[in-house]
Amino acid sequence: MSRSYHWDLPQALQDKGGWLNDDTAKAFAGYAAAVAAHFKGRVRYYFTLNEPQCSVGLGYSSGVHAPGFRLDDGSVFTAWHNTIYAHCLAADAIRRADPDARVGMAPTGRICTPATDDPADIAAAREATLCAGGRRLDLHLCPGT
């Protein structure tokens, strides 16, 4: 198993805007492709991003973690957009390098289970799982992930 990003953005990319710059997503895809090509046949499971809610929320919104920014909602949205874009590009790059690879991301959060099999309970559990702090966490915005 390989995890490509766990809050460890190279300083050179951060100096160019980090996740506020879509060039970071493109650079990440190149890195993911190189890793997948190198480990082809030896690694089957790839996680592109670890805890993206934390790296974006705590790094770009609350400023609690690196890079320590307290940005407006529009800028935080840009960081989210570029992070998800990075996942999509990286997933495609990994699959091109190794068609047998299984690719996903590793979000953090809670998993809520329905109290019963009633569709309303199932829907409520799904909503509670995917929402935290008023923001939706269902990040499956690119095909195949």
PDB file of N, CA and C in Angstrom, residues 12-100:
ATOM      1  N   ALA A  12       8.952  24.049  -2.137  1.00  0.00           N
ATOM      2  CA  ALA A  12       8.984  24.740  -3.433  1.00  0.00           C
ATOM      3  C   ALA A  12       7.570  24.939  -3.986  1.00  0.00           C
ATOM      4  N   LEU A  13       6.685  23.957  -3.774  1.00  0.00           N
ATOM      5  CA  LEU A  13       5.291  24.107  -4.211  1.00  0.00           C
ATOM      6  C   LEU A  13       4.535  25.072  -3.309  1.00  0.00           C
ATOM      7  N   GLN A  14       4.801  25.013  -2.009  1.00  0.00           N
ATOM      8  CA  GLN A  14       4.138  25.942  -1.088  1.00  0.00           C
ATOM      9  C   GLN A  14       4.527  27.380  -1.411  1.00  0.00           C
ATOM     10  N   ASP A  15       5.790  27.572  -1.775  1.00  0.00           N
ATOM     11  CA  ASP A  15       6.257  28.924  -2.112  1.00  0.00           C
ATOM     12  C   ASP A  15       5.548  29.493  -3.334  1.00  0.00           C
ATOM     13  N   LYS A  16       4.966  28.614  -4.162  1.00  0.00           N
ATOM     14  CA  LYS A  16       4.219  29.050  -5.352  1.00  0.00           C
ATOM     15  C   LYS A  16       2.712  29.083  -5.104  1.00  0.00           C
ATOM     16  N   GLY A  17       2.297  28.964  -3.842  1.00  0.00           N
ATOM     17  CA  GLY A  17       0.883  29.054  -3.491  1.00  0.00           C
ATOM     18  C   GLY A  17       0.289  27.786  -2.929  1.00  0.00           C
ATOM     19  N   GLY A  18       1.036  26.695  -2.936  1.00  0.00           N
ATOM     20  CA  GLY A  18       0.528  25.442  -2.368  1.00  0.00           C
ATOM     21  C   GLY A  18      -0.750  25.005  -3.050  1.00  0.00           C
ATOM     22  N   TRP A  19      -1.725  24.611  -2.256  1.00  0.00           N
ATOM     23  CA  TRP A  19      -2.993  24.119  -2.802  1.00  0.00           C
ATOM     24  C   TRP A  19      -3.872  25.230  -3.358  1.00  0.00           C
ATOM     25  N   LEU A  20      -3.428  26.475  -3.275  1.00  0.00           N
ATOM     26  CA  LEU A  20      -4.143  27.571  -3.920  1.00  0.00           C
ATOM     27  C   LEU A  20      -3.756  27.691  -5.393  1.00  0.00           C
ATOM     28  N   ASN A  21      -2.750  26.965  -5.813  1.00  0.00           N
ATOM     29  CA  ASN A  21      -2.245  27.003  -7.179  1.00  0.00           C
ATOM     30  C   ASN A  21      -2.499  25.654  -7.841  1.00  0.00           C
ATOM     31  N   ASP A  22      -3.208  25.633  -8.965  1.00  0.00           N
ATOM     32  CA  ASP A  22      -3.513  24.344  -9.596  1.00  0.00           C
ATOM     33  C   ASP A  22      -2.272  23.665 -10.181  1.00  0.00           C
ATOM     34  N   ASP A  23      -1.160  24.387 -10.297  1.00  0.00           N
ATOM     35  CA  ASP A  23       0.085  23.730 -10.700  1.00  0.00           C
ATOM     36  C   ASP A  23       0.525  22.694  -9.669  1.00  0.00           C
ATOM     37  N   THR A  24       0.128  22.877  -8.421  1.00  0.00           N
ATOM     38  CA  THR A  24       0.437  21.887  -7.387  1.00  0.00           C
ATOM     39  C   THR A  24      -0.246  20.569  -7.711  1.00  0.00           C
ATOM     40  N   ALA A  25      -1.492  20.622  -8.163  1.00  0.00           N
ATOM     41  CA  ALA A  25      -2.210  19.399  -8.541  1.00  0.00           C
ATOM     42  C   ALA A  25      -1.500  18.688  -9.682  1.00  0.00           C
ATOM     43  N   LYS A  26      -1.034  19.448 -10.657  1.00  0.00           N
ATOM     44  CA  LYS A  26      -0.339  18.860 -11.804  1.00  0.00           C
ATOM     45  C   LYS A  26       0.998  18.244 -11.382  1.00  0.00           C
ATOM     46  N   ALA A  27       1.724  18.925 -10.521  1.00  0.00           N
ATOM     47  CA  ALA A  27       2.987  18.381 -10.020  1.00  0.00           C
ATOM     48  C   ALA A  27       2.741  17.106  -9.225  1.00  0.00           C
ATOM     49  N   PHE A  28       1.678  17.092  -8.432  1.00  0.00           N
ATOM     50  CA  PHE A  28       1.332  15.909  -7.644  1.00  0.00           C
ATOM     51  C   PHE A  28       1.031  14.725  -8.545  1.00  0.00           C
ATOM     52  N   ALA A  29       0.336  14.968  -9.647  1.00  0.00           N
ATOM     53  CA  ALA A  29       0.032  13.890 -10.591  1.00  0.00           C
ATOM     54  C   ALA A  29       1.316  13.316 -11.183  1.00  0.00           C
ATOM     55  N   GLY A  30       2.279  14.169 -11.501  1.00  0.00           N
ATOM     56  CA  GLY A  30       3.558  13.687 -12.014  1.00  0.00           C
ATOM     57  C   GLY A  30       4.287  12.830 -11.004  1.00  0.00           C
ATOM     58  N   TYR A  31       4.256  13.265  -9.756  1.00  0.00           N
ATOM     59  CA  TYR A  31       4.865  12.490  -8.673  1.00  0.00           C
ATOM     60  C   TYR A  31       4.179  11.134  -8.523  1.00  0.00           C
ATOM     61  N   ALA A  32       2.857  11.128  -8.531  1.00  0.00           N
ATOM     62  CA  ALA A  32       2.100   9.878  -8.383  1.00  0.00           C
ATOM     63  C   ALA A  32       2.398   8.917  -9.533  1.00  0.00           C
ATOM     64  N   ALA A  33       2.512   9.453 -10.744  1.00  0.00           N
ATOM     65  CA  ALA A  33       2.826   8.612 -11.904  1.00  0.00           C
ATOM     66  C   ALA A  33       4.199   7.965 -11.754  1.00  0.00           C
ATOM     67  N   ALA A  34       5.172   8.742 -11.301  1.00  0.00           N
ATOM     68  CA  ALA A  34       6.529   8.205 -11.119  1.00  0.00           C
ATOM     69  C   ALA A  34       6.551   7.117 -10.054  1.00  0.00           C
ATOM     70  N   VAL A  35       5.841   7.340  -8.966  1.00  0.00           N
ATOM     71  CA  VAL A  35       5.777   6.333  -7.896  1.00  0.00           C
ATOM     72  C   VAL A  35       5.110   5.057  -8.418  1.00  0.00           C
ATOM     73  N   ALA A  36       3.997   5.198  -9.104  1.00  0.00           N
ATOM     74  CA  ALA A  36       3.279   4.025  -9.612  1.00  0.00           C
ATOM     75  C   ALA A  36       4.112   3.259 -10.634  1.00  0.00           C
ATOM     76  N   ALA A  37       4.815   3.970 -11.498  1.00  0.00           N
ATOM     77  CA  ALA A  37       5.661   3.288 -12.482  1.00  0.00           C
ATOM     78  C   ALA A  37       6.787   2.530 -11.790  1.00  0.00           C
ATOM     79  N   HIS A  38       7.371   3.141 -10.777  1.00  0.00           N
ATOM     80  CA  HIS A  38       8.466   2.495 -10.042  1.00  0.00           C
ATOM     81  C   HIS A  38       8.001   1.239  -9.302  1.00  0.00           C
ATOM     82  N   PHE A  39       6.821   1.306  -8.696  1.00  0.00           N
ATOM     83  CA  PHE A  39       6.336   0.195  -7.873  1.00  0.00           C
ATOM     84  C   PHE A  39       5.354  -0.731  -8.596  1.00  0.00           C
ATOM     85  N   LYS A  40       5.189  -0.546  -9.897  1.00  0.00           N
ATOM     86  CA  LYS A  40       4.254  -1.374 -10.664  1.00  0.00           C
ATOM     87  C   LYS A  40       4.523  -2.865 -10.408  1.00  0.00           C
ATOM     88  N   GLY A  41       3.433  -3.569 -10.081  1.00  0.00           N
ATOM     89  CA  GLY A  41       3.544  -4.996  -9.811  1.00  0.00           C
ATOM     90  C   GLY A  41       3.927  -5.330  -8.379  1.00  0.00           C
ATOM     91  N   ARG A  42       4.399  -4.349  -7.632  1.00  0.00           N
ATOM     92  CA  ARG A  42       4.778  -4.578  -6.226  1.00  0.00           C
ATOM     93  C   ARG A  42       3.809  -3.933  -5.256  1.00  0.00           C
ATOM     94  N   VAL A  43       3.145  -2.869  -5.686  1.00  0.00           N
ATOM     95  CA  VAL A  43       2.138  -2.192  -4.863  1.00  0.00           C
ATOM     96  C   VAL A  43       0.836  -2.214  -5.645  1.00  0.00           C
ATOM     97  N   ARG A  44      -0.227  -2.653  -4.996  1.00  0.00           N
ATOM     98  CA  ARG A  44      -1.522  -2.704  -5.686  1.00  0.00           C
ATOM     99  C   ARG A  44      -2.456  -1.581  -5.252  1.00  0.00           C
ATOM    100  N   TYR A  45      -2.360  -1.165  -4.005  1.00  0.00           N
ATOM    101  CA  TYR A  45      -3.299  -0.185  -3.449  1.00  0.00           C
ATOM    102  C   TYR A  45      -2.591   1.151  -3.221  1.00  0.00           C
ATOM    103  N   TYR A  46      -3.206   2.203  -3.750  1.00  0.00           N
ATOM    104  CA  TYR A  46      -2.670   3.551  -3.629  1.00  0.00           C
ATOM    105  C   TYR A  46      -3.714   4.470  -3.018  1.00  0.00           C
ATOM    106  N   PHE A  47      -3.293   5.217  -2.011  1.00  0.00           N
ATOM    107  CA  PHE A  47      -4.100   6.310  -1.468  1.00  0.00           C
ATOM    108  C   PHE A  47      -3.416   7.592  -1.926  1.00  0.00           C
ATOM    109  N   THR A  48      -4.123   8.404  -2.669  1.00  0.00           N
ATOM    110  CA  THR A  48      -3.516   9.629  -3.161  1.00  0.00           C
ATOM    111  C   THR A  48      -3.344  10.659  -2.059  1.00  0.00           C
ATOM    112  N   LEU A  49      -4.395  10.885  -1.286  1.00  0.00           N
ATOM    113  CA  LEU A  49      -4.398  11.926  -0.260  1.00  0.00           C
ATOM    114  C   LEU A  49      -4.833  11.341   1.071  1.00  0.00           C
ATOM    115  N   ASN A  50      -4.173  11.725   2.116  1.00  0.00           N
ATOM    116  CA  ASN A  50      -4.559  11.308   3.455  1.00  0.00           C
ATOM    117  C   ASN A  50      -5.206  12.493   4.167  1.00  0.00           C
ATOM    118  N   GLU A  51      -6.408  12.286   4.666  1.00  0.00           N
ATOM    119  CA  GLU A  51      -7.126  13.283   5.455  1.00  0.00           C
ATOM    120  C   GLU A  51      -7.185  14.661   4.793  1.00  0.00           C
ATOM    121  N   PRO A  52      -7.706  14.723   3.553  1.00  0.00           N
ATOM    122  CA  PRO A  52      -7.739  16.035   2.900  1.00  0.00           C
ATOM    123  C   PRO A  52      -8.579  17.063   3.648  1.00  0.00           C
ATOM    124  N   GLN A  53      -9.595  16.604   4.389  1.00  0.00           N
ATOM    125  CA  GLN A  53     -10.391  17.559   5.161  1.00  0.00           C
ATOM    126  C   GLN A  53      -9.515  18.280   6.179  1.00  0.00           C
ATOM    127  N   CYS A  54      -8.562  17.565   6.739  1.00  0.00           N
ATOM    128  CA  CYS A  54      -7.691  18.163   7.747  1.00  0.00           C
ATOM    129  C   CYS A  54      -6.627  19.053   7.121  1.00  0.00           C
ATOM    130  N   SER A  55      -5.974  18.568   6.071  1.00  0.00           N
ATOM    131  CA  SER A  55      -4.910  19.384   5.482  1.00  0.00           C
ATOM    132  C   SER A  55      -5.463  20.693   4.922  1.00  0.00           C
ATOM    133  N   VAL A  56      -6.666  20.654   4.351  1.00  0.00           N
ATOM    134  CA  VAL A  56      -7.268  21.891   3.839  1.00  0.00           C
ATOM    135  C   VAL A  56      -7.920  22.678   4.972  1.00  0.00           C
ATOM    136  N   GLY A  57      -8.772  22.028   5.746  1.00  0.00           N
ATOM    137  CA  GLY A  57      -9.494  22.737   6.803  1.00  0.00           C
ATOM    138  C   GLY A  57      -8.588  23.313   7.873  1.00  0.00           C
ATOM    139  N   LEU A  58      -7.640  22.514   8.331  1.00  0.00           N
ATOM    140  CA  LEU A  58      -6.755  22.968   9.404  1.00  0.00           C
ATOM    141  C   LEU A  58      -5.582  23.796   8.891  1.00  0.00           C
ATOM    142  N   GLY A  59      -5.234  23.611   7.616  1.00  0.00           N
ATOM    143  CA  GLY A  59      -4.109  24.347   7.062  1.00  0.00           C
ATOM    144  C   GLY A  59      -4.475  25.645   6.369  1.00  0.00           C
ATOM    145  N   TYR A  60      -5.691  25.693   5.795  1.00  0.00           N
ATOM    146  CA  TYR A  60      -6.079  26.859   4.999  1.00  0.00           C
ATOM    147  C   TYR A  60      -7.264  27.630   5.589  1.00  0.00           C
ATOM    148  N   SER A  61      -8.013  27.017   6.497  1.00  0.00           N
ATOM    149  CA  SER A  61      -9.182  27.690   7.068  1.00  0.00           C
ATOM    150  C   SER A  61      -8.924  28.135   8.509  1.00  0.00           C
ATOM    151  N   SER A  62      -8.663  27.183   9.395  1.00  0.00           N
ATOM    152  CA  SER A  62      -8.468  27.549  10.802  1.00  0.00           C
ATOM    153  C   SER A  62      -7.036  27.957  11.111  1.00  0.00           C
ATOM    154  N   GLY A  63      -6.098  27.517  10.283  1.00  0.00           N
ATOM    155  CA  GLY A  63      -4.699  27.879  10.496  1.00  0.00           C
ATOM    156  C   GLY A  63      -4.007  27.121  11.599  1.00  0.00           C
ATOM    157  N   VAL A  64      -4.610  26.040  12.070  1.00  0.00           N
ATOM    158  CA  VAL A  64      -4.059  25.272  13.184  1.00  0.00           C
ATOM    159  C   VAL A  64      -2.816  24.469  12.765  1.00  0.00           C
ATOM    160  N   HIS A  65      -2.796  24.002  11.528  1.00  0.00           N
ATOM    161  CA  HIS A  65      -1.660  23.224  11.009  1.00  0.00           C
ATOM    162  C   HIS A  65      -1.060  23.936   9.801  1.00  0.00           C
ATOM    163  N   ALA A  66       0.084  23.453   9.363  1.00  0.00           N
ATOM    164  CA  ALA A  66       0.764  24.037   8.202  1.00  0.00           C
ATOM    165  C   ALA A  66      -0.160  23.996   6.989  1.00  0.00           C
ATOM    166  N   PRO A  67      -0.154  25.032   6.198  1.00  0.00           N
ATOM    167  CA  PRO A  67       0.743  26.187   6.232  1.00  0.00           C
ATOM    168  C   PRO A  67       0.308  27.299   7.186  1.00  0.00           C
ATOM    169  N   GLY A  68      -0.726  27.061   7.964  1.00  0.00           N
ATOM    170  CA  GLY A  68      -1.117  28.012   8.998  1.00  0.00           C
ATOM    171  C   GLY A  68      -1.921  29.198   8.524  1.00  0.00           C
ATOM    172  N   PHE A  69      -2.664  29.023   7.439  1.00  0.00           N
ATOM    173  CA  PHE A  69      -3.456  30.127   6.894  1.00  0.00           C
ATOM    174  C   PHE A  69      -4.855  30.177   7.510  1.00  0.00           C
ATOM    175  N   ARG A  70      -5.385  31.381   7.630  1.00  0.00           N
ATOM    176  CA  ARG A  70      -6.786  31.622   8.006  1.00  0.00           C
ATOM    177  C   ARG A  70      -7.400  32.419   6.865  1.00  0.00           C
ATOM    178  N   LEU A  71      -7.827  31.699   5.847  1.00  0.00           N
ATOM    179  CA  LEU A  71      -8.272  32.330   4.608  1.00  0.00           C
ATOM    180  C   LEU A  71      -9.783  32.451   4.529  1.00  0.00           C
ATOM    181  N   ASP A  72     -10.235  33.308   3.630  1.00  0.00           N
ATOM    182  CA  ASP A  72     -11.667  33.480   3.392  1.00  0.00           C
ATOM    183  C   ASP A  72     -12.223  32.224   2.719  1.00  0.00           C
ATOM    184  N   ASP A  73     -13.541  32.083   2.740  1.00  0.00           N
ATOM    185  CA  ASP A  73     -14.179  30.882   2.196  1.00  0.00           C
ATOM    186  C   ASP A  73     -13.844  30.650   0.723  1.00  0.00           C
ATOM    187  N   GLY A  74     -13.744  31.694  -0.066  1.00  0.00           N
ATOM    188  CA  GLY A  74     -13.413  31.536  -1.476  1.00  0.00           C
ATOM    189  C   GLY A  74     -12.040  30.922  -1.677  1.00  0.00           C
ATOM    190  N   SER A  75     -11.079  31.355  -0.891  1.00  0.00           N
ATOM    191  CA  SER A  75      -9.725  30.799  -0.979  1.00  0.00           C
ATOM    192  C   SER A  75      -9.683  29.367  -0.474  1.00  0.00           C
ATOM    193  N   VAL A  76     -10.429  29.095   0.584  1.00  0.00           N
ATOM    194  CA  VAL A  76     -10.495  27.720   1.090  1.00  0.00           C
ATOM    195  C   VAL A  76     -11.124  26.814   0.035  1.00  0.00           C
ATOM    196  N   PHE A  77     -12.159  27.303  -0.642  1.00  0.00           N
ATOM    197  CA  PHE A  77     -12.767  26.536  -1.719  1.00  0.00           C
ATOM    198  C   PHE A  77     -11.746  26.246  -2.820  1.00  0.00           C
ATOM    199  N   THR A  78     -10.918  27.229  -3.146  1.00  0.00           N
ATOM    200  CA  THR A  78      -9.875  27.020  -4.157  1.00  0.00           C
ATOM    201  C   THR A  78      -8.911  25.930  -3.710  1.00  0.00           C
ATOM    202  N   ALA A  79      -8.515  25.950  -2.455  1.00  0.00           N
ATOM    203  CA  ALA A  79      -7.624  24.896  -1.939  1.00  0.00           C
ATOM    204  C   ALA A  79      -8.304  23.534  -2.034  1.00  0.00           C
ATOM    205  N   TRP A  80      -9.597  23.469  -1.678  1.00  0.00           N
ATOM    206  CA  TRP A  80     -10.356  22.220  -1.811  1.00  0.00           C
ATOM    207  C   TRP A  80     -10.387  21.770  -3.262  1.00  0.00           C
ATOM    208  N   HIS A  81     -10.744  22.690  -4.130  1.00  0.00           N
ATOM    209  CA  HIS A  81     -10.842  22.364  -5.558  1.00  0.00           C
ATOM    210  C   HIS A  81      -9.530  21.774  -6.064  1.00  0.00           C
ATOM    211  N   ASN A  82      -8.422  22.426  -5.762  1.00  0.00           N
ATOM    212  CA  ASN A  82      -7.133  21.957  -6.255  1.00  0.00           C
ATOM    213  C   ASN A  82      -6.698  20.652  -5.609  1.00  0.00           C
ATOM    214  N   THR A  83      -7.094  20.435  -4.379  1.00  0.00           N
ATOM    215  CA  THR A  83      -6.783  19.160  -3.721  1.00  0.00           C
ATOM    216  C   THR A  83      -7.552  18.026  -4.388  1.00  0.00           C
ATOM    217  N   ILE A  84      -8.823  18.239  -4.652  1.00  0.00           N
ATOM    218  CA  ILE A  84      -9.627  17.207  -5.320  1.00  0.00           C
ATOM    219  C   ILE A  84      -9.141  17.010  -6.760  1.00  0.00           C
ATOM    220  N   TYR A  85      -8.811  18.099  -7.417  1.00  0.00           N
ATOM    221  CA  TYR A  85      -8.241  18.032  -8.762  1.00  0.00           C
ATOM    222  C   TYR A  85      -6.958  17.193  -8.749  1.00  0.00           C
ATOM    223  N   ALA A  86      -6.128  17.393  -7.738  1.00  0.00           N
ATOM    224  CA  ALA A  86      -4.891  16.602  -7.602  1.00  0.00           C
ATOM    225  C   ALA A  86      -5.212  15.120  -7.475  1.00  0.00           C
ATOM    226  N   HIS A  87      -6.218  14.803  -6.667  1.00  0.00           N
ATOM    227  CA  HIS A  87      -6.613  13.390  -6.529  1.00  0.00           C
ATOM    228  C   HIS A  87      -7.029  12.822  -7.881  1.00  0.00           C
ATOM    229  N   CYS A  88      -7.860  13.548  -8.612  1.00  0.00           N
ATOM    230  CA  CYS A  88      -8.343  13.060  -9.912  1.00  0.00           C
ATOM    231  C   CYS A  88      -7.191  12.857 -10.890  1.00  0.00           C
ATOM    232  N   LEU A  89      -6.311  13.838 -10.998  1.00  0.00           N
ATOM    233  CA  LEU A  89      -5.168  13.720 -11.900  1.00  0.00           C
ATOM    234  C   LEU A  89      -4.254  12.577 -11.481  1.00  0.00           C
ATOM    235  N   ALA A  90      -3.998  12.468 -10.179  1.00  0.00           N
ATOM    236  CA  ALA A  90      -3.108  11.415  -9.679  1.00  0.00           C
ATOM    237  C   ALA A  90      -3.714  10.032  -9.889  1.00  0.00           C
ATOM    238  N   ALA A  91      -5.016   9.901  -9.628  1.00  0.00           N
ATOM    239  CA  ALA A  91      -5.669   8.603  -9.830  1.00  0.00           C
ATOM    240  C   ALA A  91      -5.553   8.182 -11.290  1.00  0.00           C
ATOM    241  N   ASP A  92      -5.786   9.103 -12.207  1.00  0.00           N
ATOM    242  CA  ASP A  92      -5.645   8.793 -13.629  1.00  0.00           C
ATOM    243  C   ASP A  92      -4.206   8.408 -13.963  1.00  0.00           C
ATOM    244  N   ALA A  93      -3.248   9.152 -13.435  1.00  0.00           N
ATOM    245  CA  ALA A  93      -1.835   8.886 -13.721  1.00  0.00           C
ATOM    246  C   ALA A  93      -1.404   7.520 -13.177  1.00  0.00           C
ATOM    247  N   ILE A  94      -1.862   7.189 -11.976  1.00  0.00           N
ATOM    248  CA  ILE A  94      -1.526   5.889 -11.387  1.00  0.00           C
ATOM    249  C   ILE A  94      -2.110   4.771 -12.230  1.00  0.00           C
ATOM    250  N   ARG A  95      -3.355   4.924 -12.634  1.00  0.00           N
ATOM    251  CA  ARG A  95      -4.003   3.874 -13.439  1.00  0.00           C
ATOM    252  C   ARG A  95      -3.349   3.721 -14.814  1.00  0.00           C
ATOM    253  N   ARG A  96      -2.859   4.816 -15.379  1.00  0.00           N
ATOM    254  CA  ARG A  96      -2.138   4.702 -16.660  1.00  0.00           C
ATOM    255  C   ARG A  96      -0.810   3.968 -16.463  1.00  0.00           C
ATOM    256  N   ALA A  97      -0.127   4.262 -15.361  1.00  0.00           N
ATOM    257  CA  ALA A  97       1.162   3.614 -15.087  1.00  0.00           C
ATOM    258  C   ALA A  97       0.992   2.155 -14.697  1.00  0.00           C
ATOM    259  N   ASP A  98      -0.109   1.850 -14.028  1.00  0.00           N
ATOM    260  CA  ASP A  98      -0.350   0.480 -13.550  1.00  0.00           C
ATOM    261  C   ASP A  98      -1.847   0.196 -13.596  1.00  0.00           C
ATOM    262  N   PRO A  99      -2.326  -0.353 -14.710  1.00  0.00           N
ATOM    263  CA  PRO A  99      -3.766  -0.589 -14.865  1.00  0.00           C
ATOM    264  C   PRO A  99      -4.378  -1.512 -13.808  1.00  0.00           C
ATOM    265  N   ASP A 100      -3.563  -2.304 -13.123  1.00  0.00           N
ATOM    266  CA  ASP A 100      -4.088  -3.183 -12.082  1.00  0.00           C
ATOM    267  C   ASP A 100      -4.187  -2.505 -10.720  1.00  0.00           C
TER     268      ASP A 100
END
